[in-house]
PDB file of C-alpha atoms in Angstrom:
ATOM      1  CA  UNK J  60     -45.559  26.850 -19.259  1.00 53.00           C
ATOM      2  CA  UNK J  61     -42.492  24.896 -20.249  1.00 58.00           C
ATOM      3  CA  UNK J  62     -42.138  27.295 -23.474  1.00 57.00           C
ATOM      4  CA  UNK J  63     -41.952  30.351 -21.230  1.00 59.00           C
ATOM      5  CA  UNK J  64     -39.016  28.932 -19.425  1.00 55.00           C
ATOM      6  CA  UNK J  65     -37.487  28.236 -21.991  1.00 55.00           C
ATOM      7  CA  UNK J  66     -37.885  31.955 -23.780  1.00 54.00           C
ATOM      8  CA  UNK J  67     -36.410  33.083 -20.259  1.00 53.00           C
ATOM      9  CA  UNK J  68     -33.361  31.065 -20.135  1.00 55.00           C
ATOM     10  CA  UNK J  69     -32.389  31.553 -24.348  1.00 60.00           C
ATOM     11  CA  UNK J  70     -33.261  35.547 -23.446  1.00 68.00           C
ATOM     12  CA  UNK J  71     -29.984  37.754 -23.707  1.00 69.00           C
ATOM     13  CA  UNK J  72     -28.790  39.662 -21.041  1.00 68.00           C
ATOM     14  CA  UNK J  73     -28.542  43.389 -21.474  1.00 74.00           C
ATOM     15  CA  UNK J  74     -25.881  44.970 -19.310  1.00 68.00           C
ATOM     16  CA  UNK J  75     -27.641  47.588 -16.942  1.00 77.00           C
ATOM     17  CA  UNK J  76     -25.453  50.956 -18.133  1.00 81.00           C
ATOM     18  CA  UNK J  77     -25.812  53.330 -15.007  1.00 90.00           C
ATOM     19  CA  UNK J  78     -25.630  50.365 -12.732  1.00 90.00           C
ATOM     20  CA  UNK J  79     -22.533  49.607 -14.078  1.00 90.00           C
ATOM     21  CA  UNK J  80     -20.782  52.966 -14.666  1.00 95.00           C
ATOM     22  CA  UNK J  81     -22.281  53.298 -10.706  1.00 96.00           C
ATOM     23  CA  UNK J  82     -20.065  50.820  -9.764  1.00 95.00           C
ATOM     24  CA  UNK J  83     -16.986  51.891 -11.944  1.00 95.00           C
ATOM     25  CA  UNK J  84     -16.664  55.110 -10.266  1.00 97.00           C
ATOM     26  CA  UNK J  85     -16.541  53.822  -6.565  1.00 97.00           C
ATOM     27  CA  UNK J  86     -13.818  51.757  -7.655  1.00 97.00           C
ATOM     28  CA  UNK J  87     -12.174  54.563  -9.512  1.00 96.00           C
ATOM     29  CA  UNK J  88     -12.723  56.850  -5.952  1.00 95.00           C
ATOM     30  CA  UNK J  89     -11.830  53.746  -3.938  1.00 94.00           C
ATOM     31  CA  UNK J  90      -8.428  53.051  -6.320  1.00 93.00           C
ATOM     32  CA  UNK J  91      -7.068  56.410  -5.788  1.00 91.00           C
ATOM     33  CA  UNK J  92      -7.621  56.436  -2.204  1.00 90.00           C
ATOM     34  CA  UNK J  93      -5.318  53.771  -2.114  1.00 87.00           C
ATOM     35  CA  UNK J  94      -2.748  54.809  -4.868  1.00 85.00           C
ATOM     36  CA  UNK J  95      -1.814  57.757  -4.126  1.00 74.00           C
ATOM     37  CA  UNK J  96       0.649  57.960  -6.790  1.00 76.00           C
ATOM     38  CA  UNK J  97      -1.273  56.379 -10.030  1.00 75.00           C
ATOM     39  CA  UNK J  98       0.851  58.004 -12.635  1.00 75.00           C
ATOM     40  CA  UNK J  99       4.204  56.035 -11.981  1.00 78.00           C
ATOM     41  CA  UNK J 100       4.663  52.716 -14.283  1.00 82.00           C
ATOM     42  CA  UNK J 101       6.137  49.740 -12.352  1.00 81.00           C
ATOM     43  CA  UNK J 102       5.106  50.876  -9.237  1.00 87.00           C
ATOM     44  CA  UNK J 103       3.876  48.283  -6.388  1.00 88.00           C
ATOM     45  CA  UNK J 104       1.938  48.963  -3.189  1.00 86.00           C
ATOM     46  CA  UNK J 105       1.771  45.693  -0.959  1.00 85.00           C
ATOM     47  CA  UNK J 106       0.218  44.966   2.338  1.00 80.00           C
ATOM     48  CA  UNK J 107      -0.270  42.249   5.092  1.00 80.00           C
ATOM     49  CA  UNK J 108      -3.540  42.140   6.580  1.00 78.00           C
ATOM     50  CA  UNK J 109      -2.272  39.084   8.905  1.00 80.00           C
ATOM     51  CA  UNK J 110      -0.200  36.312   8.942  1.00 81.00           C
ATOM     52  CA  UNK J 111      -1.044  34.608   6.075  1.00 80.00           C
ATOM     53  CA  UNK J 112      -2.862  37.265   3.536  1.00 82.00           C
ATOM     54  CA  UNK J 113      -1.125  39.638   1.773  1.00 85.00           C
ATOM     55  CA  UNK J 114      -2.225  42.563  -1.186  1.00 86.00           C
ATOM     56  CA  UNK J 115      -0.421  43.671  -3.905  1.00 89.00           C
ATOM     57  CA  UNK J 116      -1.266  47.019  -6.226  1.00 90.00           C
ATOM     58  CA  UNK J 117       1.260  46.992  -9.214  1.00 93.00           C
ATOM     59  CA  UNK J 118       0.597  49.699 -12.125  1.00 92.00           C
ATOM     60  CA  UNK J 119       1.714  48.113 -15.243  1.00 93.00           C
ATOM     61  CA  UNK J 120       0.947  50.811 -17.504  1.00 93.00           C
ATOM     62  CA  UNK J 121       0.383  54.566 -17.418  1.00 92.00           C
ATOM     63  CA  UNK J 122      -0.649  57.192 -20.166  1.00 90.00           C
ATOM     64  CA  UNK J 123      -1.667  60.790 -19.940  1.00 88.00           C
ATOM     65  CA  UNK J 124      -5.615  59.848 -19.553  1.00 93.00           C
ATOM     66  CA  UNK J 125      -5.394  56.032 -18.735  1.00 94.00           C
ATOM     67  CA  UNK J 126      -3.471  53.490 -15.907  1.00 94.00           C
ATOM     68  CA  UNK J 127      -3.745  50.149 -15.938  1.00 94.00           C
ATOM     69  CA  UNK J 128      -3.350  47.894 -12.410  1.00 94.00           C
ATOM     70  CA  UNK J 129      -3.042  44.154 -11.543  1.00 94.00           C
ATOM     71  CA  UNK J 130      -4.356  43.363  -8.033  1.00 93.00           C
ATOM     72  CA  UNK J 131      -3.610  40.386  -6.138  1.00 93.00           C
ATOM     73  CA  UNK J 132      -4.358  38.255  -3.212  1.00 88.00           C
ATOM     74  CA  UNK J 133      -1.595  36.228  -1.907  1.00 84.00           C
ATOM     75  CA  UNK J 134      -2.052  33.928   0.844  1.00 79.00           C
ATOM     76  CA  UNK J 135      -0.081  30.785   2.227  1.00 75.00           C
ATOM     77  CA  UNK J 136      -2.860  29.026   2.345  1.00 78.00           C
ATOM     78  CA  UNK J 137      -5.951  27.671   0.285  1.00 75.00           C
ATOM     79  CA  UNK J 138      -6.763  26.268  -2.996  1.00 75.00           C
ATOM     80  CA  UNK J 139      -5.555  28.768  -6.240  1.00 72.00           C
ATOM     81  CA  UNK J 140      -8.836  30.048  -6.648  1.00 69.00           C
ATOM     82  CA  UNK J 141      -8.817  31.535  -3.443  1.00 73.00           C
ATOM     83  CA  UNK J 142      -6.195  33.835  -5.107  1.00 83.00           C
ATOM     84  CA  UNK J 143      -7.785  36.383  -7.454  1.00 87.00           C
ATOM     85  CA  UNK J 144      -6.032  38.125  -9.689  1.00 91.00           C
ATOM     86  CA  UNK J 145      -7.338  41.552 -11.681  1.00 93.00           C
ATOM     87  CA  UNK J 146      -6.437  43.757 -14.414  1.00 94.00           C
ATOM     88  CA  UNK J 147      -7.701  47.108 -13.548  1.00 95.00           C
ATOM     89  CA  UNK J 148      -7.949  50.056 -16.641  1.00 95.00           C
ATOM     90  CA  UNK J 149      -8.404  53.396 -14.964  1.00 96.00           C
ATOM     91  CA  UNK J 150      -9.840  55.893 -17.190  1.00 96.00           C
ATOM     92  CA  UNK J 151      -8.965  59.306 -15.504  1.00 94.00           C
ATOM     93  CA  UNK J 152     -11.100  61.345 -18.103  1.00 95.00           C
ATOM     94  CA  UNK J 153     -14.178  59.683 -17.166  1.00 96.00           C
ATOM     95  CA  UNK J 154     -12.892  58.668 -13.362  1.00 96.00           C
ATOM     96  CA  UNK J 155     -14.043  55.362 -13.913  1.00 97.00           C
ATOM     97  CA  UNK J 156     -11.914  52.035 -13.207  1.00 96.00           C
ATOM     98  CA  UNK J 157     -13.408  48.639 -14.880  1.00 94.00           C
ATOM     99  CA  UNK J 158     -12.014  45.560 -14.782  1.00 92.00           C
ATOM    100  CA  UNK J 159     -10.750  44.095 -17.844  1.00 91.00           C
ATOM    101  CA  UNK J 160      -9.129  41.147 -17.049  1.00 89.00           C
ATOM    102  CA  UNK J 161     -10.341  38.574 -14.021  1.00 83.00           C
ATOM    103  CA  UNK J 162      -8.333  35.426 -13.066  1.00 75.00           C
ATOM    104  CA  UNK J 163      -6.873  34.912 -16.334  1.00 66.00           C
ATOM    105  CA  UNK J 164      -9.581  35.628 -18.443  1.00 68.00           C
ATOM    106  CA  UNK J 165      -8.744  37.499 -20.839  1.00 71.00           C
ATOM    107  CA  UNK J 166     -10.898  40.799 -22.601  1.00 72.00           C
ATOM    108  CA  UNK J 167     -14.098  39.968 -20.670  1.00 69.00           C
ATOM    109  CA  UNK J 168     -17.464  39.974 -22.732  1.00 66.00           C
ATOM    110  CA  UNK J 169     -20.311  42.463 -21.781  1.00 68.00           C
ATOM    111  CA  UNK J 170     -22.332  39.494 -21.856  1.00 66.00           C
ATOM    112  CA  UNK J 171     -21.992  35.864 -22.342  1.00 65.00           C
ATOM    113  CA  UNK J 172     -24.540  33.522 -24.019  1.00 72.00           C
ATOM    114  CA  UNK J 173     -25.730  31.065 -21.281  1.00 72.00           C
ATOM    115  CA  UNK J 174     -24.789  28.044 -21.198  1.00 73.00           C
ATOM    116  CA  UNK J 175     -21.653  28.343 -22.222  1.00 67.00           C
ATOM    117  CA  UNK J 176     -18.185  26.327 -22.561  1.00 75.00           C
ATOM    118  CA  UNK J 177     -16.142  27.836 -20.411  1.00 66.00           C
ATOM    119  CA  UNK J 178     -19.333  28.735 -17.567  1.00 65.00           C
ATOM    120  CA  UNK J 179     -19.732  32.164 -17.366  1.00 63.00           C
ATOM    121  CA  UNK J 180     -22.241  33.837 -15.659  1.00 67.00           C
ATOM    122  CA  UNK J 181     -24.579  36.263 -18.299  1.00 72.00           C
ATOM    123  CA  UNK J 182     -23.438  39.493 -16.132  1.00 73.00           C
ATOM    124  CA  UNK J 183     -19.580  37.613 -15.659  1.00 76.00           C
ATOM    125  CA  UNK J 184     -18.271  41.067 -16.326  1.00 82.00           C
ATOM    126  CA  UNK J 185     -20.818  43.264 -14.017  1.00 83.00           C
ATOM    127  CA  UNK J 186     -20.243  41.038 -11.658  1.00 83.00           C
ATOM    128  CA  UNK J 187     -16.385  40.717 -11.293  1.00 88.00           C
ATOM    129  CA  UNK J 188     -16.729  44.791 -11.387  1.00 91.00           C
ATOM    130  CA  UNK J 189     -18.876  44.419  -8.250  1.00 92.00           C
ATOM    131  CA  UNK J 190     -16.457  41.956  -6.505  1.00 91.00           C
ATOM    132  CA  UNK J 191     -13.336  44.519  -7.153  1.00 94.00           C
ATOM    133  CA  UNK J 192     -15.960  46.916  -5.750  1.00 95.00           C
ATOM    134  CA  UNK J 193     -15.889  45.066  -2.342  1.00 93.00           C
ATOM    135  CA  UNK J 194     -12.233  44.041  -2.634  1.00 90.00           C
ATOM    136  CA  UNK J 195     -11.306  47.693  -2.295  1.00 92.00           C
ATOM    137  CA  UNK J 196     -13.554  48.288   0.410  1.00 91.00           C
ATOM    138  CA  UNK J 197     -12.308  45.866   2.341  1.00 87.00           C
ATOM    139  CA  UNK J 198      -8.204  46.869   1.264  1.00 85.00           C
ATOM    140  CA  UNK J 199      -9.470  50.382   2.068  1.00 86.00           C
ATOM    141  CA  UNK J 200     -10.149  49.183   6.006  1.00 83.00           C
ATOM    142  CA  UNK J 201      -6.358  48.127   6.049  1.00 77.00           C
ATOM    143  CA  UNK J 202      -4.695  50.844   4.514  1.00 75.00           C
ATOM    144  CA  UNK J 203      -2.710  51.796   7.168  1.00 73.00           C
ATOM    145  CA  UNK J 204      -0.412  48.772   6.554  1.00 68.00           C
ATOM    146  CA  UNK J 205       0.150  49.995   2.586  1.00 66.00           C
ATOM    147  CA  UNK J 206       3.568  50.540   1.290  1.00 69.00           C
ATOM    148  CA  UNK J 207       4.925  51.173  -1.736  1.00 65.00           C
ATOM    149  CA  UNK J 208       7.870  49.471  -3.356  1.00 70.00           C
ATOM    150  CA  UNK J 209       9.526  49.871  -6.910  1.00 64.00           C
ATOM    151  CA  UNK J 210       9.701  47.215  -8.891  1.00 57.00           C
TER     152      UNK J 210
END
């Protein structure tokens, strides 16, 4: 029984494509929504959803069939992990927005070997997609308190 464990846990992960490109266009549909202007570099859109919690959109980079986007979550309070950070490439050929850089990590794998050094999770990429997913779902609720700034 033991060897069947085993053969599970050394088993590689295969991404699930459709699942994944699924996912990429409600963020791409979700990301426009809230940028209504996607094609101007240096660009921020910032909101407050109280107090202490506040959004930022910046575009960092756009090309005729590409943008890329950091989004952040700044709030007074709480440890640094409680502040993500993500590096958005939206692919406006395709409409599809993937994440391709999560709280520092650079160029994220398909799929990671598991264990591994620095902890990943097999599906570390599919899943920080499906976070950003949520992330915009929930900015989309407070988009009412968006504005956009130049940087």
């Amino acid at each position: 029984m033991t060897g069947k464990i085993e053969q599970d846990v050394r088993r590689k992960y295969v991404p699930h494509l459709p699942s994944i490109q699924r996912v990429c266009a409600l963020n791409y549909v979700r990301l426009i929504k809230l940028l209504p202007d996607c094609d101007t570099e240096d660009l921020e859109y910032q909101f407050q959803v109280n107090k202490v919690l506040n959004y930022s959109i910046k575009i960092v980079e756009c090309s005729r069939y590409t943008s890329t986007v950091v989004m952040s979550q700044d709030s007074v309070i709480g440890p640094d992990f409680m502040h993500p950070v993500v590096r958005v490439r939206l692919y406006h050929d395709a409409q599809l927005a993937e994440v391709i850089e999560a709280q520092h990590i650079g160029a994220l794998q398909p799929s990671y070997e598991y264990p591994n050094i620095k902890m990943h999770q097999k599906n570390e990429k599919e899943m920080v997609n499906l976070f950003l997913s949520e992330w915009l779902l929930f900015c989309s609720k407070h988009k009412d308190q968006l504005q956009a700034t130049s940087a």
